[in-house]
Coordinates of C-alpha atoms and ligand atoms in Angstrom, one line a residue:
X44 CA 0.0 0.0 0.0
X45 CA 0.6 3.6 -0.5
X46 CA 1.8 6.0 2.5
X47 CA 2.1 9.5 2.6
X48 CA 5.4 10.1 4.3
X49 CA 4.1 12.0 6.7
X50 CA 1.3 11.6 9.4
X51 CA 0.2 14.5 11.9
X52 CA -0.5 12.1 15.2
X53 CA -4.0 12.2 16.5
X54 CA -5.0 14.7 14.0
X55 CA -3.0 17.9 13.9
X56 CA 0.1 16.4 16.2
X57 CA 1.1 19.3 18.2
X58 CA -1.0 22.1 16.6
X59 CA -4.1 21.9 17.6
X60 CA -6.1 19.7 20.6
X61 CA -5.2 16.1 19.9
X62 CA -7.8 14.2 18.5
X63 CA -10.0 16.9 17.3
X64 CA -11.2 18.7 14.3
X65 CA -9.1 21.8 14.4
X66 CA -6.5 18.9 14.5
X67 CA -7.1 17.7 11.1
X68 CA -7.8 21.4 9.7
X69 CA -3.9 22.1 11.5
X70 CA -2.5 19.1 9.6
X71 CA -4.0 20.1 6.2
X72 CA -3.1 23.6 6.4
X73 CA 0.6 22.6 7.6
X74 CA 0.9 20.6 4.6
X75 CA 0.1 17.1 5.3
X76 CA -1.8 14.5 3.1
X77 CA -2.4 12.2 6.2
X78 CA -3.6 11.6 9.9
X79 CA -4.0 9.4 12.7
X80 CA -6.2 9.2 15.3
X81 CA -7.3 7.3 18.0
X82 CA -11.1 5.3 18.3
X83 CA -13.4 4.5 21.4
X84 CA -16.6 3.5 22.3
X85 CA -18.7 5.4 24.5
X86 CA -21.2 3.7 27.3
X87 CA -23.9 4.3 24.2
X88 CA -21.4 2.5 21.8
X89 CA -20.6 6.1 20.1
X90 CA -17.6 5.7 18.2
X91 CA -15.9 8.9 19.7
X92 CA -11.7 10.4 19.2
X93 CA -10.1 9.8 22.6
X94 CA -7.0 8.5 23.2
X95 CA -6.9 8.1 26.6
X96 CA -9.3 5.5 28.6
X97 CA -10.4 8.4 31.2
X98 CA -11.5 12.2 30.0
X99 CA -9.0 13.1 32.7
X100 CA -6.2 14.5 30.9
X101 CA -7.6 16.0 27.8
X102 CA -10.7 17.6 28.8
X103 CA -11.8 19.5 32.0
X104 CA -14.2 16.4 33.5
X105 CA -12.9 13.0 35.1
X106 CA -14.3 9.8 34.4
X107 CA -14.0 6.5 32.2
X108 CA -15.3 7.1 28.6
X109 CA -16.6 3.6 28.6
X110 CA -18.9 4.6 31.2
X111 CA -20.4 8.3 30.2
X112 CA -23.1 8.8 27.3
X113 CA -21.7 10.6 24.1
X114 CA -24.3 13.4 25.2
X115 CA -22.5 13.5 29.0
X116 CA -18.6 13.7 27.1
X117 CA -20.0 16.4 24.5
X118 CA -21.3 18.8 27.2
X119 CA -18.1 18.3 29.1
X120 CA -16.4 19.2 25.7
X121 CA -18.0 20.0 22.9
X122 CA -14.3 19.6 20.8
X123 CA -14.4 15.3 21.0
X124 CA -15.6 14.5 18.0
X125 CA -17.4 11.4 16.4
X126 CA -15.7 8.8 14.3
X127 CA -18.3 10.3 11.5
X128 CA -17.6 13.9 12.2
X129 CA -13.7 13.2 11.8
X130 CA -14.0 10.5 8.3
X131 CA -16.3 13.4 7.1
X132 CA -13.5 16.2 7.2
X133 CA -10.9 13.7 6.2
X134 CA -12.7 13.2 3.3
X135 CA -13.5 16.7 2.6
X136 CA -9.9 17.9 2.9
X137 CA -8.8 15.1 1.0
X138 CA -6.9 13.1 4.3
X139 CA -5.8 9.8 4.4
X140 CA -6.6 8.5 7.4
X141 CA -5.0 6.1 10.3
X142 CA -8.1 4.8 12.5
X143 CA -6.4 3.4 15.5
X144 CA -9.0 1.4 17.5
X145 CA -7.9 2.5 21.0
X146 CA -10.5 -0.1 22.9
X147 CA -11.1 0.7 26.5
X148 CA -10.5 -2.6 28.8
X149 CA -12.8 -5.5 28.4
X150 CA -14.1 -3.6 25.2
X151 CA -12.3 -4.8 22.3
X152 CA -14.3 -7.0 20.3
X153 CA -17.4 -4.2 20.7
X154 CA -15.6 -1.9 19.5
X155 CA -13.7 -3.2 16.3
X156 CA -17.5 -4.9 15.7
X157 CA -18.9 -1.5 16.1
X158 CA -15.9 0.6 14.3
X159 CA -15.6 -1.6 11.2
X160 CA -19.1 -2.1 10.8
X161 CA -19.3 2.1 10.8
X162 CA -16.8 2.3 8.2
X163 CA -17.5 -0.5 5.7
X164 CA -20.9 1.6 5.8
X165 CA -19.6 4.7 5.5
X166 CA -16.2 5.2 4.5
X167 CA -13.9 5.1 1.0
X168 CA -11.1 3.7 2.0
X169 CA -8.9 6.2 2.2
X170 CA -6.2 5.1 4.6
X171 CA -5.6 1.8 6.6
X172 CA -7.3 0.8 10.3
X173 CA -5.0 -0.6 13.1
X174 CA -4.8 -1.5 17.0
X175 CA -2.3 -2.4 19.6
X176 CA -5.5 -5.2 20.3
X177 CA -5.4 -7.9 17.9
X178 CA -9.1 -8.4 19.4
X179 CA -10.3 -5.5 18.7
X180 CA -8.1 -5.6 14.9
X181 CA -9.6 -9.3 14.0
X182 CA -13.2 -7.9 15.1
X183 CA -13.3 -4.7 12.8
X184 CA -11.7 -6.8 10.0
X185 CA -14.5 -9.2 10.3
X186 CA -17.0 -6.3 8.9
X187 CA -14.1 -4.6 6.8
X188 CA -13.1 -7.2 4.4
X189 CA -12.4 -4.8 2.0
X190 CA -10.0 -2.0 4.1
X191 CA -6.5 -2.0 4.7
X192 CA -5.2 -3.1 8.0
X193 CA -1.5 -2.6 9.9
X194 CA -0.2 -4.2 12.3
X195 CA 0.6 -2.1 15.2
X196 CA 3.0 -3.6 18.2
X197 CA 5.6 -1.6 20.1
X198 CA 8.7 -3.8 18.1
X199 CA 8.5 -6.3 15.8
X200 CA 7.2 -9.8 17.3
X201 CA 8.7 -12.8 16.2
X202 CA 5.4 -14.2 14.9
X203 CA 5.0 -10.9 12.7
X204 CA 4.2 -13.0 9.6
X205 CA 1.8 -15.2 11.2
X206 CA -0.1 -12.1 12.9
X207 CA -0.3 -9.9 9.5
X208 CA -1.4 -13.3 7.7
X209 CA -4.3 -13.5 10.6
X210 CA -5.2 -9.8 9.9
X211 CA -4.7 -10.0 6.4
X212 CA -2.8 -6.6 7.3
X213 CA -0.6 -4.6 4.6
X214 CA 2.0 -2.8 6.6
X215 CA 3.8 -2.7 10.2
X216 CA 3.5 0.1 12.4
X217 CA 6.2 0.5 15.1
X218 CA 7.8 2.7 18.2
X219 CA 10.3 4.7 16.8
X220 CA 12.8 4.4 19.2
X221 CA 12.9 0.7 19.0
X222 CA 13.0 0.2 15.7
X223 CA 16.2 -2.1 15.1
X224 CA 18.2 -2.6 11.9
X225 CA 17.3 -6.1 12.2
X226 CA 13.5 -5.8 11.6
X227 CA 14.0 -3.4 9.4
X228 CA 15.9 -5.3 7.1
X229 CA 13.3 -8.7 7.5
X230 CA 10.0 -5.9 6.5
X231 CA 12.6 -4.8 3.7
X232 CA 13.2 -8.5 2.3
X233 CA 9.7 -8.9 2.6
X234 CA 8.6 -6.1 1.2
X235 CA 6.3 -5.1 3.7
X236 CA 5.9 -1.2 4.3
X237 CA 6.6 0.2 7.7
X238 CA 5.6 3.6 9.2
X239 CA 6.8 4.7 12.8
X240 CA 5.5 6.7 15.7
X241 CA 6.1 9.0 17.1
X242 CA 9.3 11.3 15.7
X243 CA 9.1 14.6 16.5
X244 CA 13.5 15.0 15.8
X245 CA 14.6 15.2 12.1
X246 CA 17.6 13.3 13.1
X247 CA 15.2 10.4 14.4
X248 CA 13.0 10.7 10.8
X249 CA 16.4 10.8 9.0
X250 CA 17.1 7.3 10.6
X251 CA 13.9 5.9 10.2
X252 CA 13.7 6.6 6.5
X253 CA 17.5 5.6 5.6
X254 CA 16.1 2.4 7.1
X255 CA 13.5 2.3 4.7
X256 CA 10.7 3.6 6.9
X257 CA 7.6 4.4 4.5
X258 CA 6.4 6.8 7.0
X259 CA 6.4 8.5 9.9
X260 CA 3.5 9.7 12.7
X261 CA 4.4 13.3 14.0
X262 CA 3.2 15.4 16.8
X263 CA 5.0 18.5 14.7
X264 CA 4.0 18.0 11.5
X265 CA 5.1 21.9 10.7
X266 CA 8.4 20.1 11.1
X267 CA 8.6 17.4 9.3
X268 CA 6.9 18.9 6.2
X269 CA 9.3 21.8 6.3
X270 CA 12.6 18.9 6.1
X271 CA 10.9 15.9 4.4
X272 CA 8.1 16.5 2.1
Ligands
LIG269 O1 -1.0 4.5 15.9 C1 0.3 5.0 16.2 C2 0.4 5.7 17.5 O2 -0.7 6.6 17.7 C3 0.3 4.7 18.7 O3 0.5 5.3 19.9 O4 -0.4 5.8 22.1 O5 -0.2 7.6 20.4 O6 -2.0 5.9 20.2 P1 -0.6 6.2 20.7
LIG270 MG1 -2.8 6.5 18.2

């Protein structure tokens, strides 16, 4: 598959509130082609952008997402938007899109069943789905056979064949700082296209493509456009 080289990290990266709207507008006007962003469930089964498992950190209540109604998380902050509301400005600004099922605890097969079934209704295809739960992965590709999936682990596992063969995934996603020459060089022989996350450092990025990285996700996108696009 196809990567832009670049990806603003949950939406706009360091530009605007993560996971949020103004997010993506940040990224397109900076210059990228392509975003990430994290999905969960609320307690209504709203496929919402949040990253974290708690509203704690990136909005002004407290509480487990899996357990408020989208209505309770949107009058605590009106900024969290839908899974729709986000594909629908990807696709208007022309974004390719990373939808990284971010499943809170004991939710993963709801909400892969729930996200893929959302998108094979609703979206073209621009972009590829992933998730650090191969749950949560397996569910969504069960209603997406069409879509292209990634496999996303922190470094390469040994069984990385046999886990992209059971996701039917295209590509590897990886932590940065752990990428190794090593795996680099079995994707490579393989052919398999890699994209890493997070590199913020043009040093980092430098390393990362001279390894044969198709991509990286960045929180300064400004950045990376500026020395790599
Ligand atoms: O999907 C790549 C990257 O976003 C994974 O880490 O914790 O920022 O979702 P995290
Ligand atoms: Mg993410």
């Amino acid at each position: 598959m196809h990567y832009p080289r670049i990806i603003a990290h949950r939406c706009g990266g360091d530009l605007a509130m993560e996971n949020s709207l103004a997010g993506l507008l940040a990224a397109k006007q900076a210059g990228c082609r392509a975003v990430e962003f994290d999905v969960m469930l609320t307690a209504d089964g709203v496929p919402i952008l949040m990253h974290d498992e708690t509203l704690d950190r990136t909005t002004r209540c407290r509480g487990f997402v899996a357990a408020k109604t989208f209505e309770q998380i949107r009058a605590c902050d009106p900024r969290v938007p839908t899974l729709g509301e986000a594909i629908g400005m990807c696709e208007r600004l022309g974004l390719w899109a990373n939808v990284e099922l971010k499943p809170a605890a004991g939710h993963e097969v709801e909400t892969g069943t729930v996200v893929g079934r959302w998108l094979a209704r609703n979206w073209h295809g621009n972009g590829v789905v992933s998730s650090f739960s191969e749950k949560s992965a397996l569910a969504a590709r069960h209603e997406l056979p069409q879509a292209a999936f990634a496999l996303l682990c922190d470094v390469l596992p040994d069984d990385w064949q046999q886990r992209m063969q059971r996701l039917g995934a295209v590509a590897v996603h990886l932590d940065a700082r752990r990428v190794d020459e090593a795996a680099a060089r079995q994707l490579d022989a393989a052919g398999i296209a890699w994209a890493a996350w997070t590199v913020d450092e043009t040093a980092l990025a430098e390393r990362l493509f001279a390894l044969g990285a198709a991509a990286i996700f960045t929180d300064r996108p400004e950045r990376m456009i500026d020395a790599f696009a």
